[in-house]
Short mmCIF file of C-alpha atoms and ligand atoms in Angstrom, two decimals:
data_model
loop_
_atom_site.label_atom_id
_atom_site.label_comp_id
_atom_site.label_asym_id
_atom_site.label_seq_id
_atom_site.Cartn_x
_atom_site.Cartn_y
_atom_site.Cartn_z
CA MET C 75 -28.92 -9.51 -6.61
CA SER C 76 -26.76 -12.11 -4.81
CA GLN C 77 -24.53 -11.12 -1.90
CA LEU C 78 -21.43 -11.36 -4.07
CA GLU C 79 -23.07 -9.34 -6.86
CA SER C 80 -23.85 -6.56 -4.37
CA ARG C 81 -20.23 -6.54 -3.19
CA VAL C 82 -18.92 -6.45 -6.77
CA ALA C 83 -21.40 -3.75 -7.76
CA ALA C 84 -20.26 -1.61 -4.82
CA ARG C 85 -16.66 -2.02 -5.99
CA TYR C 86 -17.63 -0.53 -9.37
CA GLY C 87 -20.02 2.15 -8.13
CA GLY C 88 -23.13 0.16 -9.05
CA ALA C 89 -22.31 -1.50 -12.37
CA LEU C 90 -21.75 -5.25 -12.58
CA PRO C 91 -19.14 -6.68 -14.96
CA SER C 92 -20.58 -8.98 -17.61
CA GLY C 93 -20.59 -12.72 -16.93
CA ASP C 94 -21.77 -14.88 -14.07
CA LEU C 95 -20.10 -14.67 -10.71
CA PRO C 96 -19.34 -17.65 -8.46
CA GLU C 97 -21.06 -18.26 -5.12
CA ALA C 98 -20.07 -15.87 -2.37
CA ASN C 99 -17.58 -17.00 0.23
CA ALA C 100 -16.06 -15.36 3.27
CA VAL C 101 -12.71 -14.58 1.62
CA LEU C 102 -14.21 -12.90 -1.46
CA ASP C 103 -16.68 -11.08 0.74
CA GLN C 104 -13.91 -9.63 2.87
CA LEU C 105 -11.61 -8.77 -0.06
CA LEU C 106 -14.37 -6.95 -1.93
CA GLY C 107 -15.32 -5.02 1.21
CA HIS C 108 -11.81 -3.59 1.75
CA ARG C 109 -11.59 0.06 2.80
CA SER C 110 -8.57 2.14 3.84
CA VAL C 111 -9.25 3.62 7.26
CA ARG C 112 -7.73 6.89 8.46
CA ALA C 113 -9.64 7.45 11.74
CA TYR C 114 -8.91 5.09 14.62
CA LEU C 115 -10.20 4.54 18.14
CA PRO C 116 -7.63 4.96 20.92
CA ARG C 117 -8.01 1.26 21.65
CA ALA C 118 -5.13 -1.19 22.16
CA LEU C 119 -4.84 -4.21 19.89
CA PRO C 120 -5.44 -7.66 21.42
CA PRO C 121 -2.31 -9.58 22.48
CA GLY C 122 -0.96 -11.73 19.66
CA THR C 123 -2.16 -9.43 16.86
CA LEU C 124 1.35 -8.57 15.75
CA GLU C 125 2.49 -12.18 15.80
CA ALA C 126 -0.59 -13.32 13.82
CA LEU C 127 -0.15 -10.65 11.16
CA VAL C 128 3.55 -11.45 10.81
CA ALA C 129 2.78 -15.17 10.37
CA ALA C 130 0.21 -14.26 7.69
CA ALA C 131 2.72 -11.93 6.03
CA GLN C 132 5.40 -14.63 6.05
CA SER C 133 2.91 -17.01 4.42
CA ALA C 134 2.95 -14.96 1.21
CA SER C 135 4.99 -16.25 -1.68
CA THR C 136 8.49 -14.81 -1.84
CA SER C 137 10.88 -14.65 -4.75
CA SER C 138 13.19 -17.73 -4.68
CA ASN C 139 12.26 -18.05 -1.00
CA LEU C 140 14.84 -15.30 -0.37
CA GLN C 141 12.41 -13.52 2.01
CA ALA C 142 14.07 -10.21 1.17
CA TRP C 143 11.79 -8.15 3.38
CA SER C 144 11.37 -7.22 7.05
CA LEU C 145 9.16 -4.89 9.02
CA VAL C 146 9.52 -2.55 11.97
CA ALA C 147 6.54 -2.32 14.34
CA VAL C 148 6.26 1.07 16.04
CA GLU C 149 4.05 1.74 19.07
CA ASP C 150 6.06 4.37 20.98
CA PRO C 151 3.98 7.60 20.82
CA ALA C 152 7.07 9.83 20.56
CA ARG C 153 8.39 7.83 17.60
CA LEU C 154 4.92 7.78 15.98
CA ALA C 155 4.84 11.58 16.25
CA ARG C 156 8.28 11.88 14.64
CA LEU C 157 7.28 9.47 11.85
CA SER C 158 4.06 11.42 11.31
CA ALA C 159 6.18 14.54 10.78
CA LEU C 160 8.22 12.65 8.16
CA VAL C 161 5.09 11.67 6.19
CA ALA C 162 3.61 15.14 5.61
CA ASN C 163 2.05 15.21 9.09
CA GLN C 164 -0.58 12.58 8.37
CA ALA C 165 -2.52 12.52 11.65
CA HIS C 166 -3.50 8.85 11.39
CA VAL C 167 0.19 7.86 11.65
CA ARG C 168 0.36 9.63 15.02
CA ASP C 169 -3.03 8.36 16.21
CA ALA C 170 -2.93 4.68 15.20
CA PRO C 171 -2.03 2.28 18.03
CA LEU C 172 0.36 0.43 15.72
CA PHE C 173 2.40 1.58 12.75
CA LEU C 174 4.20 -0.95 10.59
CA VAL C 175 7.05 -0.04 8.29
CA TRP C 176 7.52 -2.59 5.51
CA LEU C 177 11.08 -2.92 4.31
CA ALA C 178 12.87 -4.18 1.23
CA ASP C 179 15.72 -5.91 3.04
CA LEU C 180 18.95 -6.82 1.26
CA ALA C 181 21.04 -6.48 4.45
CA ARG C 182 20.23 -9.95 5.74
CA LEU C 183 21.35 -11.53 2.43
CA GLU C 184 24.47 -9.35 2.37
CA SER C 185 25.37 -10.38 5.90
CA THR C 186 24.67 -14.04 5.05
CA ALA C 187 27.07 -13.75 2.11
CA GLU C 188 29.65 -12.19 4.45
CA SER C 189 29.32 -15.18 6.78
CA PHE C 190 30.69 -17.26 3.86
CA GLY C 191 33.42 -14.67 3.26
CA GLU C 192 31.70 -13.72 0.02
CA VAL C 193 30.49 -10.51 -1.62
CA ALA C 194 26.89 -10.64 -2.93
CA GLU C 195 27.48 -8.64 -6.11
CA GLY C 196 24.01 -9.49 -7.38
CA LEU C 197 22.53 -7.29 -4.66
CA GLN C 198 23.98 -4.21 -6.39
CA PHE C 199 21.49 -4.50 -9.26
CA LEU C 200 18.05 -2.89 -9.62
CA GLU C 201 16.60 -6.41 -9.79
CA ALA C 202 17.56 -7.04 -6.14
CA LEU C 203 15.66 -3.93 -5.01
CA LEU C 204 12.64 -5.03 -7.06
CA VAL C 205 12.77 -8.47 -5.43
CA GLY C 206 12.71 -6.84 -1.99
CA VAL C 207 9.94 -4.37 -2.91
CA VAL C 208 7.73 -7.05 -4.45
CA ASP C 209 8.30 -9.38 -1.50
CA ALA C 210 7.48 -6.60 0.98
CA ALA C 211 4.28 -5.70 -0.91
CA LEU C 212 3.03 -9.27 -1.06
CA ALA C 213 3.77 -9.79 2.64
CA ALA C 214 2.08 -6.51 3.59
CA GLN C 215 -1.09 -7.22 1.64
CA ASN C 216 -1.35 -10.63 3.34
CA ALA C 217 -1.13 -8.75 6.65
CA VAL C 218 -3.93 -6.39 5.55
CA VAL C 219 -6.18 -9.34 4.75
CA ALA C 220 -5.33 -11.02 8.07
CA LEU C 221 -5.96 -7.82 10.05
CA GLU C 222 -9.29 -7.16 8.34
CA SER C 223 -10.32 -10.74 9.18
CA LEU C 224 -9.69 -9.85 12.83
CA GLY C 225 -11.96 -6.79 12.62
CA LEU C 226 -9.04 -4.37 12.38
CA ALA C 227 -8.44 -1.71 9.76
CA THR C 228 -5.38 -0.38 7.95
CA VAL C 229 -4.11 2.25 5.57
CA TYR C 230 -0.86 2.09 3.61
CA ILE C 231 1.46 5.09 3.90
CA GLY C 232 3.49 5.61 0.73
CA ALA C 233 4.61 8.98 2.05
CA ILE C 234 7.21 7.05 4.06
CA ARG C 235 9.26 7.41 0.83
CA ASN C 236 9.14 11.23 0.99
CA ARG C 237 12.28 11.36 3.17
CA PRO C 238 13.95 7.92 2.98
CA GLU C 239 17.22 8.80 4.75
CA ASP C 240 15.41 10.44 7.71
CA VAL C 241 13.12 7.40 8.02
CA ALA C 242 16.16 5.09 7.90
CA ALA C 243 17.83 7.10 10.69
CA GLU C 244 14.66 7.08 12.83
CA LEU C 245 14.29 3.30 12.51
CA GLY C 246 18.00 2.42 12.68
CA LEU C 247 17.97 0.80 9.23
CA PRO C 248 21.36 -0.53 8.05
CA PRO C 249 22.62 -0.04 4.46
CA GLY C 250 20.63 -2.16 2.01
CA VAL C 251 17.31 -1.70 3.81
CA PHE C 252 14.64 0.64 2.40
CA ALA C 253 11.24 1.56 3.82
CA VAL C 254 8.83 0.78 0.95
CA PHE C 255 5.65 1.92 2.70
CA GLY C 256 4.18 2.27 6.15
CA MET C 257 0.86 0.95 7.40
CA CYS C 258 -1.41 2.23 10.17
CA VAL C 259 -3.28 -0.47 12.09
CA GLY C 260 -6.15 -0.02 14.51
CA TYR C 261 -9.88 -0.18 15.17
CA GLU C 262 -11.93 2.05 12.90
CA ASP C 263 -13.63 4.95 14.65
CA PRO C 264 -17.32 4.18 13.92
CA ALA C 265 -18.07 7.90 14.13
CA ARG C 266 -15.88 8.47 11.04
CA PRO C 267 -16.42 5.38 8.89
CA ALA C 268 -14.75 4.84 5.53
CA GLN C 269 -16.71 3.60 2.51
CA VAL C 270 -15.83 1.13 -0.22
CA LYS C 271 -14.13 3.18 -2.94
CA PRO C 272 -15.10 2.32 -6.53
CA ARG C 273 -12.44 1.18 -8.97
CA LEU C 274 -11.93 1.58 -12.70
CA PRO C 275 -14.23 -0.59 -14.81
CA GLN C 276 -12.77 -4.03 -15.47
CA GLY C 277 -12.45 -3.25 -19.17
CA ALA C 278 -9.74 -0.72 -18.34
CA VAL C 279 -7.51 -3.12 -16.41
CA LEU C 280 -8.38 -6.54 -17.84
CA HIS C 281 -6.94 -7.24 -21.28
CA ARG C 282 -7.66 -10.47 -23.08
CA GLU C 283 -4.80 -11.93 -25.10
CA GLN C 284 -3.24 -8.54 -25.92
CA TYR C 285 -3.08 -5.13 -24.30
CA ALA C 286 -5.40 -2.39 -25.60
CA LEU C 287 -4.84 1.29 -24.78
CA ASP C 288 -7.21 2.93 -27.28
CA THR C 289 -10.35 1.58 -25.64
CA GLN C 290 -9.48 2.99 -22.24
CA ARG C 291 -10.26 6.70 -22.57
CA PRO C 292 -14.06 6.32 -22.55
CA LEU C 293 -13.75 3.94 -19.60
CA VAL C 294 -11.71 6.52 -17.70
CA ARG C 295 -14.43 9.08 -18.47
CA ASP C 296 -17.05 6.66 -17.14
CA TYR C 297 -14.97 6.26 -14.00
CA ASP C 298 -14.73 10.05 -13.58
CA ALA C 299 -18.54 10.06 -13.36
CA VAL C 300 -18.56 7.16 -10.85
CA MET C 301 -15.98 8.89 -8.64
CA ALA C 302 -17.80 12.24 -8.86
CA GLN C 303 -20.88 10.46 -7.56
CA PHE C 304 -18.83 8.73 -4.83
CA TRP C 305 -17.22 11.97 -3.65
CA SER C 306 -20.56 13.75 -3.65
CA SER C 307 -22.09 10.93 -1.54
CA GLN C 308 -19.21 11.43 0.93
CA GLY C 309 -19.84 15.19 1.08
CA MET C 310 -16.37 15.70 -0.38
CA PRO C 311 -15.44 18.52 -2.76
CA GLN C 312 -16.25 17.79 -6.40
CA ALA C 313 -13.26 16.67 -8.40
CA GLN C 314 -12.45 14.78 -11.57
CA TRP C 315 -10.53 11.55 -10.90
CA SER C 316 -8.57 11.74 -14.16
CA ARG C 317 -7.51 15.34 -13.50
CA THR C 318 -6.52 14.51 -9.89
CA ALA C 319 -4.54 11.47 -11.11
CA VAL C 320 -2.72 13.52 -13.74
CA ASN C 321 -1.89 16.20 -11.16
CA ARG C 322 -0.23 13.50 -9.03
CA VAL C 323 2.24 12.73 -11.81
CA LYS C 324 2.47 16.05 -13.65
CA THR C 325 5.70 17.54 -12.34
CA PRO C 326 8.68 16.35 -10.29
CA ALA C 327 7.37 18.47 -7.40
CA SER C 328 4.12 16.52 -7.41
CA LEU C 329 6.15 13.53 -6.15
CA HIS C 330 6.61 15.25 -2.75
CA GLY C 331 10.30 14.47 -2.36
CA ARG C 332 10.15 11.09 -4.06
CA GLU C 333 11.56 12.61 -7.25
CA ARG C 334 14.98 12.17 -5.63
CA LEU C 335 14.43 8.51 -4.80
CA VAL C 336 17.34 7.24 -6.92
CA GLU C 337 19.73 9.55 -5.05
CA ALA C 338 18.24 8.49 -1.69
CA LEU C 339 18.55 4.79 -2.58
CA HIS C 340 22.21 5.31 -3.48
CA HIS C 341 22.70 6.93 -0.05
CA LEU C 342 21.03 3.90 1.53
CA GLY C 343 23.51 1.52 -0.10
CA PHE C 344 21.57 0.33 -3.16
CA GLY C 345 23.60 -0.02 -6.37
CA LEU C 346 20.66 0.06 -8.83
CA ARG C 347 22.92 -1.11 -11.67
C1 FMN D 493 1.43 1.77 -1.62
C2 FMN D 493 0.30 2.65 -1.11
C3 FMN D 493 0.59 3.86 -0.52
C4 FMN D 493 -0.42 4.65 0.03
N1 FMN D 493 -0.11 5.80 0.70
C5 FMN D 493 -1.06 6.48 1.36
C6 FMN D 493 -0.72 7.58 2.19
O1 FMN D 493 0.45 7.99 2.31
N2 FMN D 493 -1.73 8.21 2.87
C7 FMN D 493 -3.03 7.79 2.78
O2 FMN D 493 -3.88 8.40 3.45
N3 FMN D 493 -3.39 6.76 1.99
C8 FMN D 493 -2.43 6.08 1.30
N4 FMN D 493 -2.76 4.98 0.54
C9 FMN D 493 -4.17 4.53 0.47
C10 FMN D 493 -4.78 4.80 -0.89
O3 FMN D 493 -5.07 6.17 -1.01
C11 FMN D 493 -6.05 3.95 -1.02
O4 FMN D 493 -5.69 2.58 -1.02
C12 FMN D 493 -6.80 4.25 -2.32
O5 FMN D 493 -7.30 5.58 -2.30
C13 FMN D 493 -7.97 3.32 -2.51
O6 FMN D 493 -8.83 3.37 -1.39
P1 FMN D 493 -9.22 2.06 -0.56
O7 FMN D 493 -7.94 1.41 -0.09
O8 FMN D 493 -10.07 2.53 0.57
O9 FMN D 493 -9.97 1.17 -1.49
C14 FMN D 493 -1.77 4.21 -0.05
C15 FMN D 493 -2.06 3.01 -0.70
C16 FMN D 493 -1.05 2.22 -1.21
C17 FMN D 493 -1.38 0.90 -1.85
#
């Protein structure tokens, strides 16, 4: 098995998709080896890390070059502790040396319109929020790739959306700015390493010419078996991926506060028309 084949096989819990793969290269190797890390060493990041990751993030494509995103970098331990409390007490948010909050940012555009004495009515539509959210996500994932290339590790924190108004107050966000997700950054604790987590078989996510739903159920069942094996190899409690996934979306309460996101976004100045 080639180096790339081994990486791809690990991504699918052992099985290789059909078809030949290209030669390995450093970028594919790193992307396929991605792992979210939740246990960090208490070790400071080298100088220039933040500036490098921001330059990588700003290198991502951005809708109409509007650059409708920003980020807040948090290192103050007291603020990290308060943010941890706002994201269901996730310990890694408190323990990481750097926490990034990625923002959909319509405030800069609004203020630019004001500088012309104009009102940016287009920012009151759902589309404007989507532009900011997509831009923030693309920028953030570029940062992840850059950080991993520097030997650092990350984990996204979607729980930053559990209490949007409290997060906005903590970070001093003006109206029109929304924290899309957070991101812990640090050196992985080698005593508590994370493993590559298998994904759904390609047949479930890759559709050729037209979308097919009917063929997906057996593939989801196959993936349940792959994940059961993965969890058992990690010494984690046995679970069924499909059942766990359904539980995450079953009731409004399973959204952990995010079921009131529309209301929160209105409070934060988004029109969502
Ligand atoms: C937008 C987003 C939000 C996430 N939120 C959290 C979170 O709040 N806490 C956490 O521990 N992991 C979080 N994760 C990490 C996912 O659980 C993780 O990416 C997924 O289980 C796949 O594992 P891997 O990244 O190691 O491949 C988030 C990931 C994404 C993309």
